[in-house]
Short mmCIF file of C-alpha atoms in Angstrom, two decimals:
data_model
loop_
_atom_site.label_atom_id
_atom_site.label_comp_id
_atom_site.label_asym_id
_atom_site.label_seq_id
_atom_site.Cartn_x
_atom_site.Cartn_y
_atom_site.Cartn_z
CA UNK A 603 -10.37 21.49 -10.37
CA UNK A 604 -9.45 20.45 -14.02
CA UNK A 605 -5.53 20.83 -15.17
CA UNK A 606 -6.23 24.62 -16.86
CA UNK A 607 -7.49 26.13 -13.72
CA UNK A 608 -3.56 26.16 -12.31
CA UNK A 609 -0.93 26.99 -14.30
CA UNK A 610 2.51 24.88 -13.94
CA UNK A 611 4.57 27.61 -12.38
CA UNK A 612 1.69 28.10 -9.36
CA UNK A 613 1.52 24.12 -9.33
CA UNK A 614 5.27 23.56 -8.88
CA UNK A 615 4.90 26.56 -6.16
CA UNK A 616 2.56 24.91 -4.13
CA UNK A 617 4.53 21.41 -4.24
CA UNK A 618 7.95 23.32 -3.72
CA UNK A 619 8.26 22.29 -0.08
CA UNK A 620 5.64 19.41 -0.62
CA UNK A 621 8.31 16.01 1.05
CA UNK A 622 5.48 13.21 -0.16
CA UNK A 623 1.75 13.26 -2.38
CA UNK A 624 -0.98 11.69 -1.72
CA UNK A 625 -3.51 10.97 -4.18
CA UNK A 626 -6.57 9.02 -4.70
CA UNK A 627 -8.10 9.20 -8.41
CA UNK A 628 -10.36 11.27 -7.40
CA UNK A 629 -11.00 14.06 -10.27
CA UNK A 630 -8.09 11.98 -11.95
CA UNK A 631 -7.05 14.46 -14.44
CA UNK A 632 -6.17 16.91 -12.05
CA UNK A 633 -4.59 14.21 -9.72
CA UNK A 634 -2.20 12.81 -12.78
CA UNK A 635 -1.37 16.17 -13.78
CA UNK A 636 -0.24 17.03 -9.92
CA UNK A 637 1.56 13.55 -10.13
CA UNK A 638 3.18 13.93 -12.99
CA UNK A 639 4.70 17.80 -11.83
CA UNK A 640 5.78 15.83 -8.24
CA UNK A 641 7.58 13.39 -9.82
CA UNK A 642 9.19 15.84 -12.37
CA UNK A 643 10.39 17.40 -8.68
CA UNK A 644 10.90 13.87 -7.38
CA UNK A 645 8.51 13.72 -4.57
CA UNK A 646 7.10 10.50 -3.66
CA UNK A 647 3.64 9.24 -4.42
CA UNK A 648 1.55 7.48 -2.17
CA UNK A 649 -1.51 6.26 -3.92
CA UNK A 650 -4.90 4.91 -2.58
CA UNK A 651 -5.77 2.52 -5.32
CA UNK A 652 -9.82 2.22 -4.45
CA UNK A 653 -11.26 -0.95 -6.34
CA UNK A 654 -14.25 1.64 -7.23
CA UNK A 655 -11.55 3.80 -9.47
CA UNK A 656 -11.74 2.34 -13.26
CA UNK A 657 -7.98 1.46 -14.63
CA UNK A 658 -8.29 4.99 -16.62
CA UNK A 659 -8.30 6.42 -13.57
CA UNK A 660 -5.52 4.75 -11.49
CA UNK A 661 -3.18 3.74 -14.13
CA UNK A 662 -1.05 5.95 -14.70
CA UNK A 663 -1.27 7.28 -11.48
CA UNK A 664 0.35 3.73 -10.35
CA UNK A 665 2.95 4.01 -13.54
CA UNK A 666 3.96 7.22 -10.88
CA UNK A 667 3.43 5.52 -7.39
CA UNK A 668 6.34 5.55 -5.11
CA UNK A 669 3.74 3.37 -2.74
CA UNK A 670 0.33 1.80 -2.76
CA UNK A 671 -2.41 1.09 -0.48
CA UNK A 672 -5.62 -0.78 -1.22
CA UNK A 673 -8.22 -2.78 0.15
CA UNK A 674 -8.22 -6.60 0.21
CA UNK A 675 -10.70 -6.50 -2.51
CA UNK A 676 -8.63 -4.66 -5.28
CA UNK A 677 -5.61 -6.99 -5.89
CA UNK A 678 -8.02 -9.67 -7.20
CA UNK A 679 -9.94 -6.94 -9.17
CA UNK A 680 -6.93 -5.14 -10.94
CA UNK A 681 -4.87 -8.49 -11.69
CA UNK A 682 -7.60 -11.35 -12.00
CA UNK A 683 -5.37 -13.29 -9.05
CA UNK A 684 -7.21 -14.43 -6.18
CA UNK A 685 -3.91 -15.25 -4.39
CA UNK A 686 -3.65 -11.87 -2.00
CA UNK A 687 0.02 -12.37 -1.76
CA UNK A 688 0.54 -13.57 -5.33
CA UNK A 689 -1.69 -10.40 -6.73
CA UNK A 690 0.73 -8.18 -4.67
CA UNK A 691 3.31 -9.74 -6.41
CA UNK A 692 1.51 -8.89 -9.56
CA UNK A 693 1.11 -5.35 -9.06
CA UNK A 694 4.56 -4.60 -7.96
CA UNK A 695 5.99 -6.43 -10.83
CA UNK A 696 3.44 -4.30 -13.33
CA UNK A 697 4.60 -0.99 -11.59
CA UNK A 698 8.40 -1.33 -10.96
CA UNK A 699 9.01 1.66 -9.28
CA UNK A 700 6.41 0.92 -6.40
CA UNK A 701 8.17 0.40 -3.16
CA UNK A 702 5.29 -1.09 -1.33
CA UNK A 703 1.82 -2.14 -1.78
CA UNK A 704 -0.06 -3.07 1.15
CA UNK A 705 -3.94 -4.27 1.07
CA UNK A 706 -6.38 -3.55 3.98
CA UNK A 707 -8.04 -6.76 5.76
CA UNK A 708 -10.01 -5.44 7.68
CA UNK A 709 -10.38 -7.53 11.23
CA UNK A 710 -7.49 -9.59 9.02
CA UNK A 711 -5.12 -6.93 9.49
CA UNK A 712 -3.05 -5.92 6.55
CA UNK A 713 -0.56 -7.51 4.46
CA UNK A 714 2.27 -5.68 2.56
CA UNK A 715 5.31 -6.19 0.51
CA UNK A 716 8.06 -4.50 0.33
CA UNK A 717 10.94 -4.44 -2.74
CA UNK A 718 14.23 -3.87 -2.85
CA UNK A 719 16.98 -3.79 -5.35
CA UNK A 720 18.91 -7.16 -5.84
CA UNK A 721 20.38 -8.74 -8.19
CA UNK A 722 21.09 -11.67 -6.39
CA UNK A 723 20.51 -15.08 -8.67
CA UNK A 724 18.99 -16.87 -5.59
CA UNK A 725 15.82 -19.70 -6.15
CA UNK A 726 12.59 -18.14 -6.16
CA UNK A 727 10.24 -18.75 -3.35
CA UNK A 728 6.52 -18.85 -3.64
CA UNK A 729 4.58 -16.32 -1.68
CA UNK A 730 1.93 -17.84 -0.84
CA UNK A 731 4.01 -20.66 0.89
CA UNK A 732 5.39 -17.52 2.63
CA UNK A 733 2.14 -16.06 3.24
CA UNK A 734 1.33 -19.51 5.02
CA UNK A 735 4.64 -19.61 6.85
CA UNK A 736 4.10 -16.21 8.43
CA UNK A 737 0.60 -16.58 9.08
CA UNK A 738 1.72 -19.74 11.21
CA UNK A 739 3.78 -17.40 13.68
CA UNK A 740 0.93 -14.89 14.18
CA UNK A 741 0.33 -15.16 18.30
CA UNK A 742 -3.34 -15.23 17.80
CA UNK A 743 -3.25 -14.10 21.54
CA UNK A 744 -2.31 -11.18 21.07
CA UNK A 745 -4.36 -8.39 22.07
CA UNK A 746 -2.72 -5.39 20.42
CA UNK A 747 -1.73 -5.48 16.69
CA UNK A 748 1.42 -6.91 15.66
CA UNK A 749 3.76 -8.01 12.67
CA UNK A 750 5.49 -10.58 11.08
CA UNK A 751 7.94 -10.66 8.35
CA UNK A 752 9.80 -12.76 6.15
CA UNK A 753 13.19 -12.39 5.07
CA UNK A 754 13.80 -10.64 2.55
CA UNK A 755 13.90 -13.23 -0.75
CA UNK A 756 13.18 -13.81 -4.35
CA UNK A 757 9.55 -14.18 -4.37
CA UNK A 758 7.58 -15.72 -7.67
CA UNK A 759 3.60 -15.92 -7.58
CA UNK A 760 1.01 -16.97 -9.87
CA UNK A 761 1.82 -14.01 -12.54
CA UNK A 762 4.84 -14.25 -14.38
CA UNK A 763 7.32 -12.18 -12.77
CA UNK A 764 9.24 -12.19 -9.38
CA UNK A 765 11.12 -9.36 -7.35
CA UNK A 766 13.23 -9.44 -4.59
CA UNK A 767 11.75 -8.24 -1.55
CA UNK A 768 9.83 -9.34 1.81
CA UNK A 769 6.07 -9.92 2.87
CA UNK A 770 4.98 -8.73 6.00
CA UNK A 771 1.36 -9.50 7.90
CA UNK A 772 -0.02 -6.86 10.52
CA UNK A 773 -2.73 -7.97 12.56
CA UNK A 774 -5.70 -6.23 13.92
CA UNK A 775 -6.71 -5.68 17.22
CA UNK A 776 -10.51 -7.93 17.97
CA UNK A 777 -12.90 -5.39 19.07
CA UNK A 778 -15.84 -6.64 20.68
CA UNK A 779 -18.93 -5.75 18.63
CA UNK A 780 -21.03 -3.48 21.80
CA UNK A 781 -17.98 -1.47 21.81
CA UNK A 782 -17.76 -1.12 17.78
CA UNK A 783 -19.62 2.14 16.57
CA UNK A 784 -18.64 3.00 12.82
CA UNK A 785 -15.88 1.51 10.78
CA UNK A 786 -16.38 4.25 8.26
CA UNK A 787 -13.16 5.74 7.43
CA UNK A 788 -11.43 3.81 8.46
CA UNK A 789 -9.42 2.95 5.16
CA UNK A 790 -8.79 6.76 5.44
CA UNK A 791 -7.78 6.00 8.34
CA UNK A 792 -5.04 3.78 7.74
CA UNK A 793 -3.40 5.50 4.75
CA UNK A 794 -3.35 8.99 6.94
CA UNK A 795 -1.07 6.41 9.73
CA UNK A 796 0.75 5.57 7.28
CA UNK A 797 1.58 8.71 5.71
CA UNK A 798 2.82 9.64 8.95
CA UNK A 799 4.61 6.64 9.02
CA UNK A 800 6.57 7.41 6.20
CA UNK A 801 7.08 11.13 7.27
CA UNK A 802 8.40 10.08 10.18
CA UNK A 803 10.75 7.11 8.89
CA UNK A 804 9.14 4.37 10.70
CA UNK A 805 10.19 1.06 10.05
CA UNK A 806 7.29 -1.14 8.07
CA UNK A 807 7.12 -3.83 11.64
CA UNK A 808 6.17 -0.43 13.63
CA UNK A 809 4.26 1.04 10.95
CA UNK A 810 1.23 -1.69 10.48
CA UNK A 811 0.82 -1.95 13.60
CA UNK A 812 0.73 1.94 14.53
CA UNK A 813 -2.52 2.03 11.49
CA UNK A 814 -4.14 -1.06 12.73
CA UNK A 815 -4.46 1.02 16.15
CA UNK A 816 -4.95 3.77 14.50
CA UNK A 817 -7.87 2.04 12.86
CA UNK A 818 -9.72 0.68 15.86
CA UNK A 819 -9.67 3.89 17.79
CA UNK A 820 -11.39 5.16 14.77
CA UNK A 821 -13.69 2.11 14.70
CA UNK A 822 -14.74 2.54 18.40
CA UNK A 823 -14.88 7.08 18.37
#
């Protein structure tokens, strides 16, 4: 579909009982123009920003994102930091109304973080010392996934912003390579858990955890 093929009155019809978007950059003219009518009706966006999308793609779709997901290898790609935590950082500081961005790590797990509004005139703290803090109190043990979060804090990175907010690490269940099949889809995977997730009001420390097992049932289908 192209924007003409639906006028605005059908469009804001269809998203009339619509509670949160998701959208992808696929056919990206269609998708901003969908966006852009949901947030006039201010319904949430979750976006899926794919490293294969080009910035005229994804964009303005992330000037409109109420949350992000990505893979680990787009943070790096959109900002140029190689920091995970710090590019995070990054992105939510060039898209201020982003609640969340969280990148995929595949047997890594996940890592997100989370805003909030505060004022507060509190030191910054680095996040990657964070990152490295948190990653210490992972119970590598652990068979099923889990989380860990900071406080929430003024975080600074290697960009040149900071926002107040916490970073949280979800870690994937090992699955032993005869029983892997396919991990394809499995990024689709993830973002459909946690678009549940958010439909359902689950708190970010169940939330990874529910798409990491999400994610290795589909791994091992």
């Amino acid at each position: 579909m192209v924007p003409c093929d639906i006028s605005m009155s059908n469009l804001s019809a269809a998203l009339q009982d619509v509670n949160l978007l998701y959208l992808d950059g696929y056919s990206h003219e269609m998708a901003l123009s969908v966006g852009k009518q949901a947030d006039l009706m201010k319904i949430p966006i979750l976006v899926d920003a794919e490293p294969e999308r080009t910035k005229t793609e994804l964009e303005h779709l992330l000037d409109l994102s109420s949350y992000i997901v990505c893979s680990g290898k787009f943070p790096e790609k959109w900002t140029s930091i190689s920091c995970i935590p710090s590019a995070l950082l990054e992105i939510l500081v060039q898209y201020p109304r982003a609640r969340f961005v969280i990148a995929t790590l595949g047997e890594n797990g996940c890592m997100m973080l989370e805003r909030i509004e505060d004022d507060s005139g509190i030191d910054a703290v680095d996040i990657g010392n964070v990152a490295e803090s948190l990653r210490l109190k992972v119970h590598k043990d652990d068979n099923l996934p889990t989380c860990v979060s900071s406080k929430f804090m003024r975080l600074s990175g290697r960009g040149h912003g900071t926002i107040h907010g916490r970073l949280l690490i979800g870690t994937a269940e090992k699955i032993p390579a005869p029983e892997l099949v396919d991990t394809t889809g499995c990024g689709d995977a993830f973002i459909g858990a946690v678009l549940y997730g958010l439909c359902t009001e689950m708190a970010p420390e169940k939330m990874l955890p529910f798409a990491c097992q999400v994610v290795k049932q589909c791994s091992i289908c």
